[in-house]
Amino acid sequence: MSDLKDAIDRQNAIFEKHFAANDMESLKGLYTEDCRLMPQGADTMVGNNVIPQVMGGMISAGATSVSLVADEVGPLGASAVGIGDLVYERGHYKFSKADGSAVAAGKYVVIWKKTEEGFKLYIDIFNDN
């Protein structure tokens, strides 16, 4: 199972890098086209075209970096021969300003979908502490 967690940790590191670079197009590419974002206090948002709006809002609030920590990673729908096409991740996040102070911190549950390009975010549920 450590290989699976390593794969998700790598994807999270790429997410952090793109966020810090304010590269919304690359962030959008980390999500499936039919993804679902389920933020706190808002309706479900469908499609990776909403990623620039959502993540751009964090940058507008002063965030210059994000830290994503996977507390638990595991397969969904695993078969007798290995991992299925879906993986769950439970973790916590912190969006920070340049001085290190928090813009937002909370927890999340993500369903990753295996694609030809590797794992992509399919369902992303998050809420602040």
PDB file of C-alpha atoms in Angstrom:
ATOM      1  CA  MET A   1       0.000   0.000   0.000  1.00  0.00           C
ATOM      2  CA  SER A   2       2.980   2.335   0.433  1.00  0.00           C
ATOM      3  CA  ASP A   3       3.376   2.523  -3.372  1.00  0.00           C
ATOM      4  CA  LEU A   4      -0.176   3.827  -3.589  1.00  0.00           C
ATOM      5  CA  LYS A   5       0.403   6.458  -0.900  1.00  0.00           C
ATOM      6  CA  ASP A   6       3.655   7.459  -2.598  1.00  0.00           C
ATOM      7  CA  ALA A   7       1.766   7.972  -5.878  1.00  0.00           C
ATOM      8  CA  ILE A   8      -0.811  10.202  -4.180  1.00  0.00           C
ATOM      9  CA  ASP A   9       1.886  12.102  -2.272  1.00  0.00           C
ATOM     10  CA  ARG A  10       3.590  12.818  -5.615  1.00  0.00           C
ATOM     11  CA  GLN A  11       0.331  14.136  -7.067  1.00  0.00           C
ATOM     12  CA  ASN A  12      -0.162  16.342  -4.004  1.00  0.00           C
ATOM     13  CA  ALA A  13       3.377  17.735  -4.385  1.00  0.00           C
ATOM     14  CA  ILE A  14       2.589  18.605  -8.012  1.00  0.00           C
ATOM     15  CA  PHE A  15      -0.633  20.312  -6.865  1.00  0.00           C
ATOM     16  CA  GLU A  16       1.324  22.345  -4.282  1.00  0.00           C
ATOM     17  CA  LYS A  17       3.887  23.366  -6.922  1.00  0.00           C
ATOM     18  CA  HIS A  18       1.262  24.508  -9.442  1.00  0.00           C
ATOM     19  CA  PHE A  19      -0.638  26.430  -6.760  1.00  0.00           C
ATOM     20  CA  ALA A  20       2.522  28.241  -5.608  1.00  0.00           C
ATOM     21  CA  ALA A  21       3.212  29.179  -9.244  1.00  0.00           C
ATOM     22  CA  ASN A  22      -0.387  30.428  -9.661  1.00  0.00           C
ATOM     23  CA  ASP A  23      -0.648  28.020 -12.609  1.00  0.00           C
ATOM     24  CA  MET A  24      -4.394  27.480 -12.784  1.00  0.00           C
ATOM     25  CA  GLU A  25      -4.320  25.630 -16.120  1.00  0.00           C
ATOM     26  CA  SER A  26      -1.942  23.009 -14.725  1.00  0.00           C
ATOM     27  CA  LEU A  27      -4.064  22.704 -11.563  1.00  0.00           C
ATOM     28  CA  LYS A  28      -7.116  22.198 -13.759  1.00  0.00           C
ATOM     29  CA  GLY A  29      -5.269  19.368 -15.521  1.00  0.00           C
ATOM     30  CA  LEU A  30      -4.864  17.473 -12.234  1.00  0.00           C
ATOM     31  CA  TYR A  31      -8.659  16.989 -12.108  1.00  0.00           C
ATOM     32  CA  THR A  32     -10.792  14.786 -14.356  1.00  0.00           C
ATOM     33  CA  GLU A  33     -12.972  16.685 -16.812  1.00  0.00           C
ATOM     34  CA  ASP A  34     -16.072  15.374 -14.993  1.00  0.00           C
ATOM     35  CA  CYS A  35     -14.783  16.046 -11.471  1.00  0.00           C
ATOM     36  CA  ARG A  36     -16.988  17.106  -8.570  1.00  0.00           C
ATOM     37  CA  LEU A  37     -15.866  19.750  -6.069  1.00  0.00           C
ATOM     38  CA  MET A  38     -17.845  19.836  -2.851  1.00  0.00           C
ATOM     39  CA  PRO A  39     -16.647  22.851  -0.840  1.00  0.00           C
ATOM     40  CA  GLN A  40     -18.004  23.868   2.523  1.00  0.00           C
ATOM     41  CA  GLY A  41     -21.140  25.983   2.324  1.00  0.00           C
ATOM     42  CA  ALA A  42     -21.535  25.731  -1.443  1.00  0.00           C
ATOM     43  CA  ASP A  43     -23.316  23.601  -4.001  1.00  0.00           C
ATOM     44  CA  THR A  44     -21.458  20.817  -5.763  1.00  0.00           C
ATOM     45  CA  MET A  45     -19.418  22.183  -8.657  1.00  0.00           C
ATOM     46  CA  VAL A  46     -19.036  19.981 -11.731  1.00  0.00           C
ATOM     47  CA  GLY A  47     -16.158  19.947 -14.214  1.00  0.00           C
ATOM     48  CA  ASN A  48     -12.520  20.918 -14.032  1.00  0.00           C
ATOM     49  CA  ASN A  49     -13.334  24.286 -15.620  1.00  0.00           C
ATOM     50  CA  VAL A  50     -14.287  25.511 -12.104  1.00  0.00           C
ATOM     51  CA  ILE A  51     -10.789  24.896 -10.688  1.00  0.00           C
ATOM     52  CA  PRO A  52      -9.335  28.295 -11.681  1.00  0.00           C
ATOM     53  CA  GLN A  53     -12.286  30.046 -10.006  1.00  0.00           C
ATOM     54  CA  VAL A  54     -12.049  28.035  -6.774  1.00  0.00           C
ATOM     55  CA  MET A  55      -8.266  28.039  -6.413  1.00  0.00           C
ATOM     56  CA  GLY A  56      -7.995  31.566  -7.754  1.00  0.00           C
ATOM     57  CA  GLY A  57     -10.265  32.605  -4.894  1.00  0.00           C
ATOM     58  CA  MET A  58      -7.689  31.316  -2.415  1.00  0.00           C
ATOM     59  CA  ILE A  59      -4.968  33.310  -4.162  1.00  0.00           C
ATOM     60  CA  SER A  60      -7.200  36.410  -4.116  1.00  0.00           C
ATOM     61  CA  ALA A  61      -7.566  35.861  -0.359  1.00  0.00           C
ATOM     62  CA  GLY A  62      -3.775  36.105  -0.047  1.00  0.00           C
ATOM     63  CA  ALA A  63      -2.676  32.476  -0.190  1.00  0.00           C
ATOM     64  CA  THR A  64       0.701  31.934  -1.837  1.00  0.00           C
ATOM     65  CA  SER A  65       1.125  28.260  -0.944  1.00  0.00           C
ATOM     66  CA  VAL A  66      -0.815  25.176   0.056  1.00  0.00           C
ATOM     67  CA  SER A  67       0.221  22.156   2.081  1.00  0.00           C
ATOM     68  CA  LEU A  68      -1.635  18.885   1.472  1.00  0.00           C
ATOM     69  CA  VAL A  69      -1.008  16.032   3.906  1.00  0.00           C
ATOM     70  CA  ALA A  70      -2.458  12.593   3.182  1.00  0.00           C
ATOM     71  CA  ASP A  71      -3.362  11.005   6.520  1.00  0.00           C
ATOM     72  CA  GLU A  72      -4.833   7.872   4.930  1.00  0.00           C
ATOM     73  CA  VAL A  73      -4.794   6.424   1.409  1.00  0.00           C
ATOM     74  CA  GLY A  74      -6.366   3.203   0.181  1.00  0.00           C
ATOM     75  CA  PRO A  75      -7.975   1.446  -2.768  1.00  0.00           C
ATOM     76  CA  LEU A  76     -11.680   1.501  -3.556  1.00  0.00           C
ATOM     77  CA  GLY A  77     -13.076  -1.454  -5.422  1.00  0.00           C
ATOM     78  CA  ALA A  78      -9.855  -3.443  -5.183  1.00  0.00           C
ATOM     79  CA  SER A  79      -9.970  -6.747  -6.977  1.00  0.00           C
ATOM     80  CA  ALA A  80      -8.179  -9.977  -6.250  1.00  0.00           C
ATOM     81  CA  VAL A  81      -5.515  -9.008  -8.784  1.00  0.00           C
ATOM     82  CA  GLY A  82      -4.784  -5.518  -7.499  1.00  0.00           C
ATOM     83  CA  ILE A  83      -5.947  -1.972  -7.160  1.00  0.00           C
ATOM     84  CA  GLY A  84      -9.047  -0.808  -8.991  1.00  0.00           C
ATOM     85  CA  ASP A  85      -9.450   2.469 -10.815  1.00  0.00           C
ATOM     86  CA  LEU A  86     -10.427   4.467  -7.711  1.00  0.00           C
ATOM     87  CA  VAL A  87      -8.390   5.438  -4.655  1.00  0.00           C
ATOM     88  CA  TYR A  88      -9.522   7.351  -1.582  1.00  0.00           C
ATOM     89  CA  GLU A  89      -7.465   9.874   0.346  1.00  0.00           C
ATOM     90  CA  ARG A  90      -8.289  11.469   3.695  1.00  0.00           C
ATOM     91  CA  GLY A  91      -6.096  14.354   4.733  1.00  0.00           C
ATOM     92  CA  HIS A  92      -5.680  17.909   5.906  1.00  0.00           C
ATOM     93  CA  TYR A  93      -4.647  21.147   4.206  1.00  0.00           C
ATOM     94  CA  LYS A  94      -3.365  24.613   4.934  1.00  0.00           C
ATOM     95  CA  PHE A  95      -3.405  27.555   2.549  1.00  0.00           C
ATOM     96  CA  SER A  96      -0.796  30.078   3.722  1.00  0.00           C
ATOM     97  CA  LYS A  97       0.226  33.660   3.057  1.00  0.00           C
ATOM     98  CA  ALA A  98       3.849  34.514   2.268  1.00  0.00           C
ATOM     99  CA  ASP A  99       4.477  35.198   5.978  1.00  0.00           C
ATOM    100  CA  GLY A 100       3.279  31.684   6.882  1.00  0.00           C
ATOM    101  CA  SER A 101      -0.003  32.744   8.449  1.00  0.00           C
ATOM    102  CA  ALA A 102      -3.033  30.675   7.504  1.00  0.00           C
ATOM    103  CA  VAL A 103      -5.640  31.820   5.016  1.00  0.00           C
ATOM    104  CA  ALA A 104      -7.551  28.564   5.520  1.00  0.00           C
ATOM    105  CA  ALA A 105      -6.917  25.202   7.151  1.00  0.00           C
ATOM    106  CA  GLY A 106      -9.117  22.160   7.193  1.00  0.00           C
ATOM    107  CA  LYS A 107      -9.653  18.584   6.153  1.00  0.00           C
ATOM    108  CA  TYR A 108     -10.589  16.780   2.975  1.00  0.00           C
ATOM    109  CA  VAL A 109     -11.621  13.504   1.414  1.00  0.00           C
ATOM    110  CA  VAL A 110     -10.658  12.899  -2.200  1.00  0.00           C
ATOM    111  CA  ILE A 111     -11.521  10.130  -4.628  1.00  0.00           C
ATOM    112  CA  TRP A 112      -8.770   9.747  -7.210  1.00  0.00           C
ATOM    113  CA  LYS A 113      -9.542   8.173 -10.596  1.00  0.00           C
ATOM    114  CA  LYS A 114      -6.902   6.240 -12.510  1.00  0.00           C
ATOM    115  CA  THR A 115      -6.557   7.575 -16.066  1.00  0.00           C
ATOM    116  CA  GLU A 116      -4.135   7.024 -18.930  1.00  0.00           C
ATOM    117  CA  GLU A 117      -2.190   9.998 -17.518  1.00  0.00           C
ATOM    118  CA  GLY A 118      -2.082   8.603 -13.971  1.00  0.00           C
ATOM    119  CA  PHE A 119      -4.282   9.406 -10.994  1.00  0.00           C
ATOM    120  CA  LYS A 120      -6.476  12.508 -11.241  1.00  0.00           C
ATOM    121  CA  LEU A 121      -8.777  14.139  -8.718  1.00  0.00           C
ATOM    122  CA  TYR A 122     -12.350  13.004  -9.360  1.00  0.00           C
ATOM    123  CA  ILE A 123     -14.296  13.938  -6.200  1.00  0.00           C
ATOM    124  CA  ASP A 124     -12.872  16.591  -3.874  1.00  0.00           C
ATOM    125  CA  ILE A 125     -14.712  17.302  -0.610  1.00  0.00           C
ATOM    126  CA  PHE A 126     -13.150  19.874   1.710  1.00  0.00           C
ATOM    127  CA  ASN A 127     -14.079  22.082   4.623  1.00  0.00           C
ATOM    128  CA  ASP A 128     -12.322  24.457   6.986  1.00  0.00           C
ATOM    129  CA  ASN A 129     -11.697  23.672  10.623  1.00  0.00           C
TER     130      ASN A 129
END
